[in-house]
Every structure is written in structure tokens, then in C-alpha cells.
Short mmCIF file of C-alpha atoms and ligand atoms in Angstrom, two decimals:
data_model
loop_
_atom_site.label_atom_id
_atom_site.label_comp_id
_atom_site.label_asym_id
_atom_site.label_seq_id
_atom_site.Cartn_x
_atom_site.Cartn_y
_atom_site.Cartn_z
CA MET A 995 -12.11 62.28 12.88
CA LYS A 996 -12.40 58.54 12.28
CA THR A 997 -13.13 57.24 8.80
CA ALA A 998 -15.43 54.46 7.64
CA LEU A 999 -16.10 52.85 4.28
CA VAL A 1000 -19.41 51.05 3.78
CA THR A 1001 -19.85 49.05 0.58
CA GLY A 1002 -23.32 48.81 -0.94
CA ALA A 1003 -24.25 51.94 1.00
CA ASN A 1004 -26.71 53.34 -1.53
CA LYS A 1005 -29.66 51.49 -0.01
CA GLY A 1006 -30.84 48.99 2.59
CA ILE A 1007 -28.71 48.08 5.61
CA GLY A 1008 -25.58 49.70 4.16
CA ARG A 1009 -27.28 53.08 3.78
CA GLU A 1010 -28.53 52.91 7.38
CA VAL A 1011 -25.05 52.00 8.67
CA ALA A 1012 -23.56 54.92 6.71
CA ARG A 1013 -26.24 57.27 8.07
CA GLN A 1014 -25.67 56.18 11.68
CA LEU A 1015 -21.86 56.34 11.46
CA ALA A 1016 -22.06 59.83 9.97
CA GLY A 1017 -24.26 60.76 12.95
CA LYS A 1018 -21.50 59.47 15.25
CA ARG A 1019 -18.97 61.90 13.74
CA PHE A 1020 -17.29 59.51 11.33
CA HIS A 1021 -16.17 60.71 7.92
CA VAL A 1022 -18.15 58.14 5.97
CA PHE A 1023 -17.36 56.94 2.46
CA VAL A 1024 -20.54 55.79 0.77
CA GLY A 1025 -19.37 52.93 -1.43
CA ALA A 1026 -21.66 52.10 -4.34
CA ARG A 1027 -21.31 50.71 -7.85
CA ASN A 1028 -24.16 52.89 -9.10
CA ARG A 1029 -22.95 56.49 -9.15
CA ALA A 1030 -26.38 58.13 -9.28
CA ALA A 1031 -27.76 56.05 -6.40
CA GLY A 1032 -24.58 56.47 -4.34
CA CYS A 1033 -24.50 60.23 -4.85
CA LYS A 1034 -28.18 60.49 -3.88
CA THR A 1035 -27.49 58.74 -0.55
CA THR A 1036 -24.35 60.83 -0.03
CA ASP A 1037 -26.35 64.04 -0.59
CA GLU A 1038 -29.09 62.90 1.81
CA ILE A 1039 -26.58 62.23 4.60
CA ALA A 1040 -24.68 65.47 3.88
CA LYS A 1041 -27.94 67.47 4.15
CA LYS A 1042 -28.31 66.15 7.73
CA GLY A 1043 -24.84 67.53 8.52
CA GLY A 1044 -22.80 64.36 7.99
CA ASN A 1045 -19.23 64.39 6.73
CA VAL A 1046 -19.65 62.07 3.78
CA THR A 1047 -17.94 61.28 0.49
CA PHE A 1048 -19.14 59.13 -2.40
CA LEU A 1049 -16.76 56.37 -3.52
CA GLU A 1050 -17.49 54.43 -6.68
CA ILE A 1051 -16.79 50.76 -6.02
CA ASP A 1052 -18.01 47.59 -7.69
CA ILE A 1053 -16.76 44.87 -5.38
CA ALA A 1054 -17.01 42.24 -8.12
CA ASP A 1055 -14.28 43.97 -10.16
CA ASN A 1056 -10.73 43.88 -8.82
CA ALA A 1057 -9.47 46.76 -10.99
CA ILE A 1058 -12.32 49.01 -9.81
CA VAL A 1059 -11.68 48.05 -6.18
CA THR A 1060 -7.97 48.89 -6.37
CA ALA A 1061 -8.81 52.16 -8.19
CA ALA A 1062 -11.28 52.96 -5.41
CA ALA A 1063 -8.56 52.49 -2.78
CA ARG A 1064 -6.38 54.94 -4.74
CA GLU A 1065 -9.24 57.46 -4.94
CA PHE A 1066 -9.90 57.05 -1.22
CA SER A 1067 -6.25 57.75 -0.35
CA LYS A 1068 -6.41 61.04 -2.29
CA VAL A 1069 -9.02 62.23 0.25
CA VAL A 1070 -7.79 60.74 3.55
CA ASP A 1071 -4.74 58.69 4.46
CA GLN A 1072 -6.25 56.13 6.80
CA LEU A 1073 -9.29 53.94 7.22
CA ASP A 1074 -10.59 53.00 10.67
CA VAL A 1075 -13.65 50.92 9.84
CA LEU A 1076 -14.47 48.86 6.75
CA VAL A 1077 -18.01 47.49 6.52
CA ASN A 1078 -18.18 44.81 3.83
CA ASN A 1079 -21.93 45.09 3.42
CA ALA A 1080 -22.53 44.79 -0.34
CA GLY A 1081 -24.06 41.46 -1.27
CA ILE A 1082 -26.40 39.71 -3.65
CA MET A 1083 -28.94 36.92 -3.44
CA VAL A 1084 -29.60 35.75 -6.99
CA ASP A 1085 -30.77 32.20 -6.38
CA GLY A 1086 -34.29 31.47 -5.25
CA ASP A 1087 -35.39 28.44 -3.30
CA ASP A 1088 -34.34 25.94 -5.98
CA ALA A 1089 -32.78 22.84 -4.48
CA ILE A 1090 -28.98 22.87 -4.49
CA LEU A 1091 -28.75 20.36 -7.36
CA GLU A 1092 -30.77 22.71 -9.58
CA VAL A 1093 -28.67 25.85 -9.04
CA SER A 1094 -26.43 26.60 -12.05
CA ASP A 1095 -22.67 27.05 -11.91
CA ASP A 1096 -23.18 30.60 -13.19
CA ILE A 1097 -25.40 31.50 -10.25
CA PHE A 1098 -22.87 29.99 -7.84
CA ARG A 1099 -19.94 31.79 -9.46
CA LYS A 1100 -21.72 35.14 -9.48
CA THR A 1101 -22.75 34.78 -5.84
CA ILE A 1102 -19.30 33.73 -4.63
CA GLU A 1103 -17.63 36.43 -6.76
CA THR A 1104 -19.56 39.17 -4.94
CA ASN A 1105 -20.33 37.84 -1.48
CA VAL A 1106 -17.02 36.09 -0.79
CA LEU A 1107 -14.28 37.36 -3.11
CA GLY A 1108 -15.82 40.84 -3.11
CA ALA A 1109 -15.40 41.25 0.65
CA LEU A 1110 -11.93 39.70 0.54
CA ARG A 1111 -10.66 41.89 -2.32
CA VAL A 1112 -11.99 45.10 -0.73
CA THR A 1113 -10.26 44.16 2.55
CA ARG A 1114 -7.04 43.36 0.66
CA ALA A 1115 -7.10 46.66 -1.24
CA PHE A 1116 -7.83 48.75 1.86
CA ALA A 1117 -5.64 46.77 4.33
CA PRO A 1118 -2.68 49.22 4.01
CA LEU A 1119 -5.02 52.12 4.82
CA LEU A 1120 -6.62 50.18 7.69
CA ALA A 1121 -3.16 49.33 9.05
CA LYS A 1122 -2.59 53.07 9.65
CA SER A 1123 -5.48 53.13 12.13
CA LYS A 1124 -4.82 52.67 15.86
CA ALA A 1125 -7.74 50.24 16.06
CA PRO A 1126 -8.70 48.96 12.60
CA ARG A 1127 -12.03 47.15 12.29
CA VAL A 1128 -13.46 45.05 9.49
CA ILE A 1129 -17.11 44.02 9.67
CA ASN A 1130 -18.36 41.42 7.22
CA VAL A 1131 -22.12 41.45 6.84
CA SER A 1132 -22.98 37.78 6.76
CA SER A 1133 -26.18 35.86 7.42
CA GLY A 1134 -27.56 33.24 9.76
CA GLY A 1135 -28.21 31.38 6.49
CA GLY A 1136 -24.47 30.66 6.44
CA GLN A 1137 -24.45 28.95 9.84
CA LEU A 1138 -23.50 25.27 9.74
CA THR A 1139 -24.60 24.64 13.32
CA GLY A 1140 -28.06 23.11 13.22
CA GLY A 1141 -27.79 22.21 9.53
CA ALA A 1142 -29.12 23.94 6.41
CA ASP A 1143 -32.84 24.29 5.77
CA GLY A 1144 -32.56 24.56 2.01
CA TRP A 1145 -33.45 28.17 1.08
CA SER A 1146 -31.23 30.01 -1.42
CA PRO A 1147 -28.36 27.49 -1.24
CA ALA A 1148 -25.86 29.51 -3.30
CA TYR A 1149 -26.43 32.57 -1.10
CA CYS A 1150 -26.21 30.56 2.14
CA ILE A 1151 -23.03 28.77 1.03
CA SER A 1152 -21.50 32.13 0.10
CA LYS A 1153 -22.14 33.39 3.64
CA THR A 1154 -20.59 30.21 5.11
CA ALA A 1155 -17.52 30.95 2.98
CA LEU A 1156 -17.59 34.63 3.98
CA ASN A 1157 -17.45 33.49 7.61
CA GLY A 1158 -14.36 31.48 6.66
CA VAL A 1159 -12.85 34.66 5.21
CA THR A 1160 -13.60 36.45 8.51
CA SER A 1161 -11.87 33.75 10.51
CA GLN A 1162 -8.82 33.70 8.21
CA LEU A 1163 -8.50 37.49 8.18
CA ALA A 1164 -8.73 37.61 11.98
CA ALA A 1165 -5.83 35.14 12.16
CA ALA A 1166 -3.78 36.99 9.53
CA LEU A 1167 -4.36 40.48 10.96
CA PRO A 1168 -3.88 40.32 14.73
CA LYS A 1169 -3.94 44.11 15.13
CA PHE A 1170 -7.35 44.26 13.41
CA ALA A 1171 -10.77 43.34 14.77
CA VAL A 1172 -12.43 41.28 12.03
CA ASN A 1173 -15.91 39.92 12.62
CA SER A 1174 -18.99 38.59 10.84
CA VAL A 1175 -22.46 39.88 11.65
CA CYS A 1176 -25.90 38.44 11.01
CA PRO A 1177 -28.22 41.47 10.87
CA GLY A 1178 -31.36 39.32 11.25
CA TRP A 1179 -34.19 39.32 8.69
CA VAL A 1180 -34.40 42.95 7.59
CA ARG A 1181 -36.95 44.87 5.50
CA THR A 1182 -34.87 45.82 2.44
CA ASP A 1183 -35.03 45.03 -1.27
CA MET A 1184 -33.23 41.77 -0.42
CA GLY A 1185 -35.14 40.90 2.77
CA GLY A 1186 -38.57 41.88 1.41
CA SER A 1187 -41.45 43.64 3.13
CA ASN A 1188 -42.41 40.69 5.39
CA ALA A 1189 -39.06 40.72 7.18
CA THR A 1190 -39.22 41.14 10.93
CA ARG A 1191 -36.61 43.86 11.43
CA SER A 1192 -36.26 47.51 10.47
CA VAL A 1193 -33.01 48.73 8.88
CA GLU A 1194 -32.21 50.46 12.19
CA GLU A 1195 -32.38 47.09 13.98
CA GLY A 1196 -30.38 45.43 11.19
CA ALA A 1197 -27.64 48.06 11.46
CA ASP A 1198 -27.38 47.94 15.27
CA THR A 1199 -24.71 45.25 15.78
CA ILE A 1200 -22.69 46.51 12.81
CA VAL A 1201 -22.55 50.04 14.23
CA TRP A 1202 -21.80 48.67 17.71
CA LEU A 1203 -18.86 46.68 16.31
CA ALA A 1204 -17.67 49.78 14.44
CA ILE A 1205 -17.62 51.97 17.54
CA ASP A 1206 -18.26 50.42 20.94
CA ALA A 1207 -17.23 46.75 20.89
CA PRO A 1208 -13.91 45.96 22.58
CA GLN A 1209 -11.06 45.80 20.03
CA GLU A 1210 -10.23 42.33 21.43
CA VAL A 1211 -13.47 40.95 19.95
CA THR A 1212 -12.20 39.41 16.71
CA GLY A 1213 -12.74 36.30 14.64
CA LYS A 1214 -16.34 36.02 15.87
CA PHE A 1215 -19.81 35.70 14.38
CA LEU A 1216 -22.35 37.97 16.09
CA ARG A 1217 -26.04 38.77 16.12
CA ASP A 1218 -27.69 41.25 18.51
CA ARG A 1219 -24.25 42.13 19.94
CA GLU A 1220 -23.72 38.51 21.09
CA GLU A 1221 -21.51 35.77 19.71
CA ILE A 1222 -23.38 33.05 17.81
CA PRO A 1223 -22.12 29.67 16.55
CA TRP A 1224 -20.63 29.37 13.07
N1 NAP B 1458 -32.07 41.94 4.39
C1 NAP B 1458 -31.85 40.84 5.10
O1 NAP B 1458 -32.79 40.24 5.67
C2 NAP B 1458 -30.46 40.32 5.28
C3 NAP B 1458 -30.27 39.23 6.15
C4 NAP B 1458 -29.00 38.72 6.35
C5 NAP B 1458 -27.92 39.32 5.72
N2 NAP B 1458 -28.12 40.36 4.88
C6 NAP B 1458 -26.94 40.94 4.22
O2 NAP B 1458 -26.91 42.33 4.44
C7 NAP B 1458 -26.20 42.98 3.37
C8 NAP B 1458 -27.03 44.13 2.85
O3 NAP B 1458 -28.25 43.59 2.35
P1 NAP B 1458 -29.60 44.43 2.17
O4 NAP B 1458 -30.67 43.64 2.78
O5 NAP B 1458 -29.39 45.85 2.57
O6 NAP B 1458 -29.76 44.29 0.59
P2 NAP B 1458 -30.08 45.34 -0.57
O7 NAP B 1458 -31.06 46.35 -0.13
O8 NAP B 1458 -30.37 44.49 -1.75
O9 NAP B 1458 -28.68 46.08 -0.77
C9 NAP B 1458 -27.57 45.40 -1.26
C10 NAP B 1458 -26.50 46.42 -1.57
O10 NAP B 1458 -25.35 45.73 -2.08
C11 NAP B 1458 -24.96 46.40 -3.28
N3 NAP B 1458 -24.19 45.54 -4.18
C12 NAP B 1458 -24.50 44.33 -4.67
N4 NAP B 1458 -23.52 43.90 -5.49
C13 NAP B 1458 -22.56 44.87 -5.50
C14 NAP B 1458 -21.31 45.03 -6.13
N5 NAP B 1458 -20.83 44.10 -6.98
N6 NAP B 1458 -20.59 46.13 -5.87
C15 NAP B 1458 -21.06 47.08 -5.03
N7 NAP B 1458 -22.25 47.01 -4.42
C16 NAP B 1458 -22.98 45.92 -4.66
C17 NAP B 1458 -26.26 46.86 -3.90
O11 NAP B 1458 -26.01 47.82 -4.91
P3 NAP B 1458 -27.06 48.08 -6.13
O12 NAP B 1458 -28.13 48.98 -5.56
O13 NAP B 1458 -26.21 48.73 -7.18
O14 NAP B 1458 -27.59 46.73 -6.54
C18 NAP B 1458 -26.93 47.42 -2.66
O15 NAP B 1458 -26.41 48.68 -2.36
C19 NAP B 1458 -25.93 41.89 2.33
O16 NAP B 1458 -24.61 41.42 2.47
C20 NAP B 1458 -26.91 40.80 2.71
O17 NAP B 1458 -26.48 39.51 2.29
C21 NAP B 1458 -29.36 40.87 4.64
#
């Protein structure tokens, strides 16, 4: 049975990805920093027959991330799919010159370094897979093509940098498929109720990359199963 770890899987897009992968016979590790919320999601997926394990992981804390990799390896000895989904958007629509250093640091710490440190900690377990896959959940807000339109600049810059991490990891890990995904505008706590997509639609390309995409697809940015410009 293949294994998958989804960070930020207690709600939103991450929970839906975890649910769908469990339905496709993956042993899914529900990564969450909040134990109660993570266990609730784990129980919900288990009740539907999924093979699922809760994994406590705060991606903003390197010691917790490395401890999580140790905990993971006590349960299974390899990881096939890592979905770096956890993310925050803590700036509003303030212009870039008004966003504080603290907001920038916090955003980069989670959205950029968080994904990188989880990949680093789990890389030895991923390397044991025949076809390791890393999926970084990014955003069209990070695209440079076409220029920025000014909303949540710290968040958007963090996703531009996350795309840089994707590209670098793809170069450094030729056996791995490493890609960024824009899920579209999705109805979650982050996306809000006016968003145009359901969580099922938001999860689609992520789950496709986890299971059905050719392993040769790497170092790309995708939306709706198609490559999009950086
Ligand atoms: N919704 C959209 O329209 C949209 C569009 C483009 C991209 N995205 C991206 O999609 C991903 C999922 O977003 P979402 O819409 O599902 O948002 P969400 O409902 O707010 O969920 C975010 C998840 O990330 C977790 N998280 C945040 N910081 C964390 C940390 N330090 N350690 C571990 N988990 C952490 C949250 O945990 P807690 O519950 O503990 O806070 C939560 O589980 C994000 O990367 C986001 O940037 C979303």
C-alpha cells in the first residue's frame, strides 16, 4: 500500500486531499499542528474505511518537523507522496509598503521554509519509494507572469518563493517528481465563502499529481492538470 503525508490536513483543501487519497487505497498520514482537529479528521476518514494515521506536525517548527519524521518512520518505512498543503495568509490587502516585517517573516516561515523543511525531513523516507512525489500547494497569486495585482502581497510573494523551492527541489532530486499546484479559488476558511470552487475541485489536480500524472512531470506549476506559467 502506498503512503501519503498531507500537511494541514485537518480542514480545507488538505482534508479533502487526505480523504480522496484514503479512498484510493493510500495509507494517509493526516498532518496537523492541532491534535484535536487532526484526530477528528483522522477519525472521520477512518469511519469511511480509510487507512489513516494522525501525525502531529507544526511546519513552522524545525524540531517538531524532524520529530514527526521520526514518529512516521516508527509506523511505516517509506513515503510515496508528500503534499505540502499547510499554509497561512495573514496579511490583508494592505499595500506592500505597509506590510510589517513580522507579517512577512511569519508568512515566509510557514509557506516557504515550512514546505522546504518538511521535504528535507522526509526526503530519506521519500527516497525509498519507487516513484516519490512532492506536491507543493501554491497559488496563482505567486505567478510573476502578467504582474502582481496587489492583494495580500506577503502571501503572494511567499507563493512565488515556494515556486522557487519547487524548481530547486526538482533540480536537486531527479528521481522525484516535484511540482507546484494552484488549486484555484476554493471555499475554505482561507478562500472564504464567495470562492468559486468546491474543495473537491481544489483537490483535483493535487490528487491527480499524487496518483495519475506521469512521473516525468516535474519542476512544473499546474492548475486544472495543465502546466501554467510561473
Ligand atoms: N482556498 C483558496 O482559495 C486557496 C487558493 C490558492 C492556494 N491555496 C493554498 O491551499 C492550501 C490550503 O489552504 P486552505 O484554503 O485549505 O486553507 P485553510 O482552510 O485555512 O487550511 C490551512 C491549513 O494549513 C494549516 N496550517 C497553517 N499553518 C500551519 C503550520 N505551521 N503547521 C501545520 N499546519 C498549518 C492549518 O492548520 P490550523 O487549522 O491549525 O490553522 C490548516 O489545516 C494553502 O497552502 C493555501 O495557501 C488556497
